[in-house]
PDB file of C-alpha atoms in Angstrom:
ATOM      1  CA  MET A   1     -52.013  12.775-166.618  1.00 51.00           C
ATOM      2  CA  ILE A   2     -49.441   9.997-166.253  1.00 51.00           C
ATOM      3  CA  ARG A   3     -46.846  12.060-168.173  1.00 49.00           C
ATOM      4  CA  ILE A   4     -47.301  14.922-165.708  1.00 44.00           C
ATOM      5  CA  LEU A   5     -46.754  12.614-162.736  1.00 36.00           C
ATOM      6  CA  VAL A   6     -43.674  11.053-164.335  1.00 36.00           C
ATOM      7  CA  ALA A   7     -42.266  14.475-165.173  1.00 39.00           C
ATOM      8  CA  ALA A   8     -42.941  15.762-161.648  1.00 41.00           C
ATOM      9  CA  GLY A   9     -41.267  12.687-160.172  1.00 43.00           C
ATOM     10  CA  ALA A  10     -38.252  13.111-162.446  1.00 40.00           C
ATOM     11  CA  LEU A  11     -37.895  16.766-161.476  1.00 39.00           C
ATOM     12  CA  THR A  12     -38.077  15.851-157.789  1.00 43.00           C
ATOM     13  CA  LEU A  13     -35.408  13.191-158.242  1.00 39.00           C
ATOM     14  CA  VAL A  14     -33.105  15.504-160.210  1.00 36.00           C
ATOM     15  CA  GLY A  15     -33.598  18.292-157.666  1.00 41.00           C
ATOM     16  CA  SER A  16     -32.689  16.033-154.775  1.00 40.00           C
ATOM     17  CA  LEU A  17     -29.569  14.795-156.555  1.00 40.00           C
ATOM     18  CA  ALA A  18     -28.438  18.300-157.462  1.00 41.00           C
ATOM     19  CA  ALA A  19     -28.866  19.697-153.958  1.00 39.00           C
ATOM     20  CA  PRO A  20     -25.898  19.013-151.698  1.00 40.00           C
ATOM     21  CA  ALA A  21     -26.644  16.764-148.765  1.00 45.00           C
ATOM     22  CA  ASN A  22     -26.633  18.564-145.443  1.00 52.00           C
ATOM     23  CA  ALA A  23     -23.673  17.311-143.482  1.00 60.00           C
ATOM     24  CA  GLN A  24     -24.524  16.406-139.946  1.00 75.00           C
ATOM     25  CA  GLU A  25     -23.039  18.814-137.469  1.00 94.00           C
ATOM     26  CA  THR A  26     -20.379  17.371-135.187  1.00 95.00           C
ATOM     27  CA  PHE A  27     -18.722  18.437-131.967  1.00 95.00           C
ATOM     28  CA  HIS A  28     -15.136  17.193-131.521  1.00 94.00           C
ATOM     29  CA  GLY A  29     -15.999  14.127-133.594  1.00 95.00           C
ATOM     30  CA  TYR A  30     -19.352  13.368-131.931  1.00 96.00           C
ATOM     31  CA  ASP A  31     -22.536  13.609-134.011  1.00 96.00           C
ATOM     32  CA  CYS A  32     -24.998  16.254-132.859  1.00 94.00           C
ATOM     33  CA  THR A  33     -28.752  15.797-133.177  1.00 86.00           C
ATOM     34  CA  ASP A  34     -30.405  19.200-133.714  1.00 85.00           C
ATOM     35  CA  ASP A  35     -27.626  21.458-132.560  1.00 93.00           C
ATOM     36  CA  CYS A  36     -24.582  20.865-130.426  1.00 96.00           C
ATOM     37  CA  SER A  37     -25.808  22.677-127.324  1.00 96.00           C
ATOM     38  CA  GLY A  38     -25.837  19.528-125.181  1.00 96.00           C
ATOM     39  CA  HIS A  39     -22.292  18.688-126.216  1.00 97.00           C
ATOM     40  CA  GLU A  40     -21.175  22.256-125.544  1.00 97.00           C
ATOM     41  CA  ALA A  41     -22.791  22.173-122.091  1.00 97.00           C
ATOM     42  CA  GLY A  42     -21.000  18.936-121.206  1.00 98.00           C
ATOM     43  CA  TYR A  43     -17.692  20.247-122.502  1.00 98.00           C
ATOM     44  CA  ASP A  44     -18.049  23.518-120.565  1.00 98.00           C
ATOM     45  CA  TRP A  45     -19.071  21.669-117.393  1.00 98.00           C
ATOM     46  CA  ALA A  46     -16.037  19.383-117.657  1.00 98.00           C
ATOM     47  CA  ALA A  47     -13.749  22.383-118.190  1.00 98.00           C
ATOM     48  CA  ARG A  48     -15.189  24.265-115.198  1.00 98.00           C
ATOM     49  CA  ASN A  49     -14.836  21.198-112.989  1.00 98.00           C
ATOM     50  CA  ASP A  50     -11.423  20.126-114.345  1.00 97.00           C
ATOM     51  CA  ILE A  51     -12.707  16.644-115.224  1.00 98.00           C
ATOM     52  CA  THR A  52      -9.888  14.294-116.228  1.00 96.00           C
ATOM     53  CA  ASP A  53     -11.617  10.897-116.152  1.00 97.00           C
ATOM     54  CA  GLU A  54     -14.319   9.864-118.641  1.00 96.00           C
ATOM     55  CA  ARG A  55     -16.020   7.862-115.878  1.00 97.00           C
ATOM     56  CA  ASP A  56     -17.048  11.213-114.389  1.00 97.00           C
ATOM     57  CA  CYS A  57     -19.051  11.936-117.567  1.00 97.00           C
ATOM     58  CA  ASP A  58     -22.089   9.973-116.474  1.00 96.00           C
ATOM     59  CA  GLY A  59     -25.075  12.301-116.647  1.00 92.00           C
ATOM     60  CA  ASP A  60     -28.535  11.550-117.972  1.00 94.00           C
ATOM     61  CA  SER A  61     -27.915  13.098-121.405  1.00 96.00           C
ATOM     62  CA  ARG A  62     -25.885  11.301-124.070  1.00 96.00           C
ATOM     63  CA  SER A  63     -24.907  14.568-125.756  1.00 97.00           C
ATOM     64  CA  PHE A  64     -23.821  16.120-122.430  1.00 97.00           C
ATOM     65  CA  ASN A  65     -21.725  13.027-121.664  1.00 98.00           C
ATOM     66  CA  GLU A  66     -20.136  13.107-125.120  1.00 97.00           C
ATOM     67  CA  GLY A  67     -19.237  16.778-124.667  1.00 98.00           C
ATOM     68  CA  CYS A  68     -17.658  15.942-121.321  1.00 98.00           C
ATOM     69  CA  GLN A  69     -15.768  13.040-122.911  1.00 98.00           C
ATOM     70  CA  ALA A  70     -14.554  15.339-125.685  1.00 98.00           C
ATOM     71  CA  TYR A  71     -13.040  17.633-123.044  1.00 98.00           C
ATOM     72  CA  VAL A  72     -11.312  14.719-121.281  1.00 98.00           C
ATOM     73  CA  GLU A  73      -9.965  13.393-124.600  1.00 97.00           C
ATOM     74  CA  GLU A  74      -8.692  16.837-125.581  1.00 96.00           C
ATOM     75  CA  GLN A  75      -6.899  17.261-122.261  1.00 95.00           C
ATOM     76  CA  ALA A  76      -5.288  13.825-122.618  1.00 94.00           C
ATOM     77  CA  ASP A  77      -4.162  14.648-126.171  1.00 92.00           C
ATOM     78  CA  ASP A  78      -2.697  17.968-125.004  1.00 90.00           C
ATOM     79  CA  ALA A  79      -0.869  16.268-122.132  1.00 89.00           C
ATOM     80  CA  SER A  80       0.518  13.653-124.510  1.00 89.00           C
ATOM     81  CA  ARG A  81       1.740  16.321-126.955  1.00 91.00           C
ATOM     82  CA  ASN A  82       3.330  18.309-124.140  1.00 90.00           C
ATOM     83  CA  SER A  83       5.028  15.183-122.836  1.00 87.00           C
ATOM     84  CA  GLN A  84       6.416  14.371-126.274  1.00 87.00           C
ATOM     85  CA  SER A  85       7.729  17.902-126.814  1.00 81.00           C
ATOM     86  CA  GLY A  86       9.295  17.762-123.355  1.00 71.00           C
ATOM     87  CA  ASP A  87      11.051  14.514-124.309  1.00 66.00           C
ATOM     88  CA  GLU A  88      12.440  16.179-127.432  1.00 61.00           C
ATOM     89  CA  ASN A  89      13.809  19.040-125.332  1.00 58.00           C
ATOM     90  CA  ASP A  90      15.392  16.545-122.936  1.00 56.00           C
ATOM     91  CA  ASP A  91      17.130  14.877-125.888  1.00 53.00           C
ATOM     92  CA  GLU A  92      18.492  18.223-127.071  1.00 54.00           C
ATOM     93  CA  ASP A  93      19.764  19.012-123.576  1.00 53.00           C
ATOM     94  CA  SER A  94      21.553  15.653-123.293  1.00 51.00           C
ATOM     95  CA  ASP A  95      23.546  16.369-126.472  1.00 50.00           C
ATOM     96  CA  GLN A  96      25.203  19.376-124.903  1.00 48.00           C
TER      97      GLN A  96
END
């Protein structure tokens, strides 16, 4: 009886090591719990309302707020990239 239990335990251990661990789903770098629907709702809300300040992401749901923050961060990153590419074009124009 003990051999059966040991063998069953060994098979369970081997099976858990062989199976890949499920990676937690993320939304723009934020960890989702079950799915990312709360994050998506916050992101969509921020996009519809043209939110540009993270302080406006202050709802009752952490996932909603993180989705909103993701939108604000993305917009800031885009603005920064556009500003940098504009600076490069200004440099090219000044050489002429």
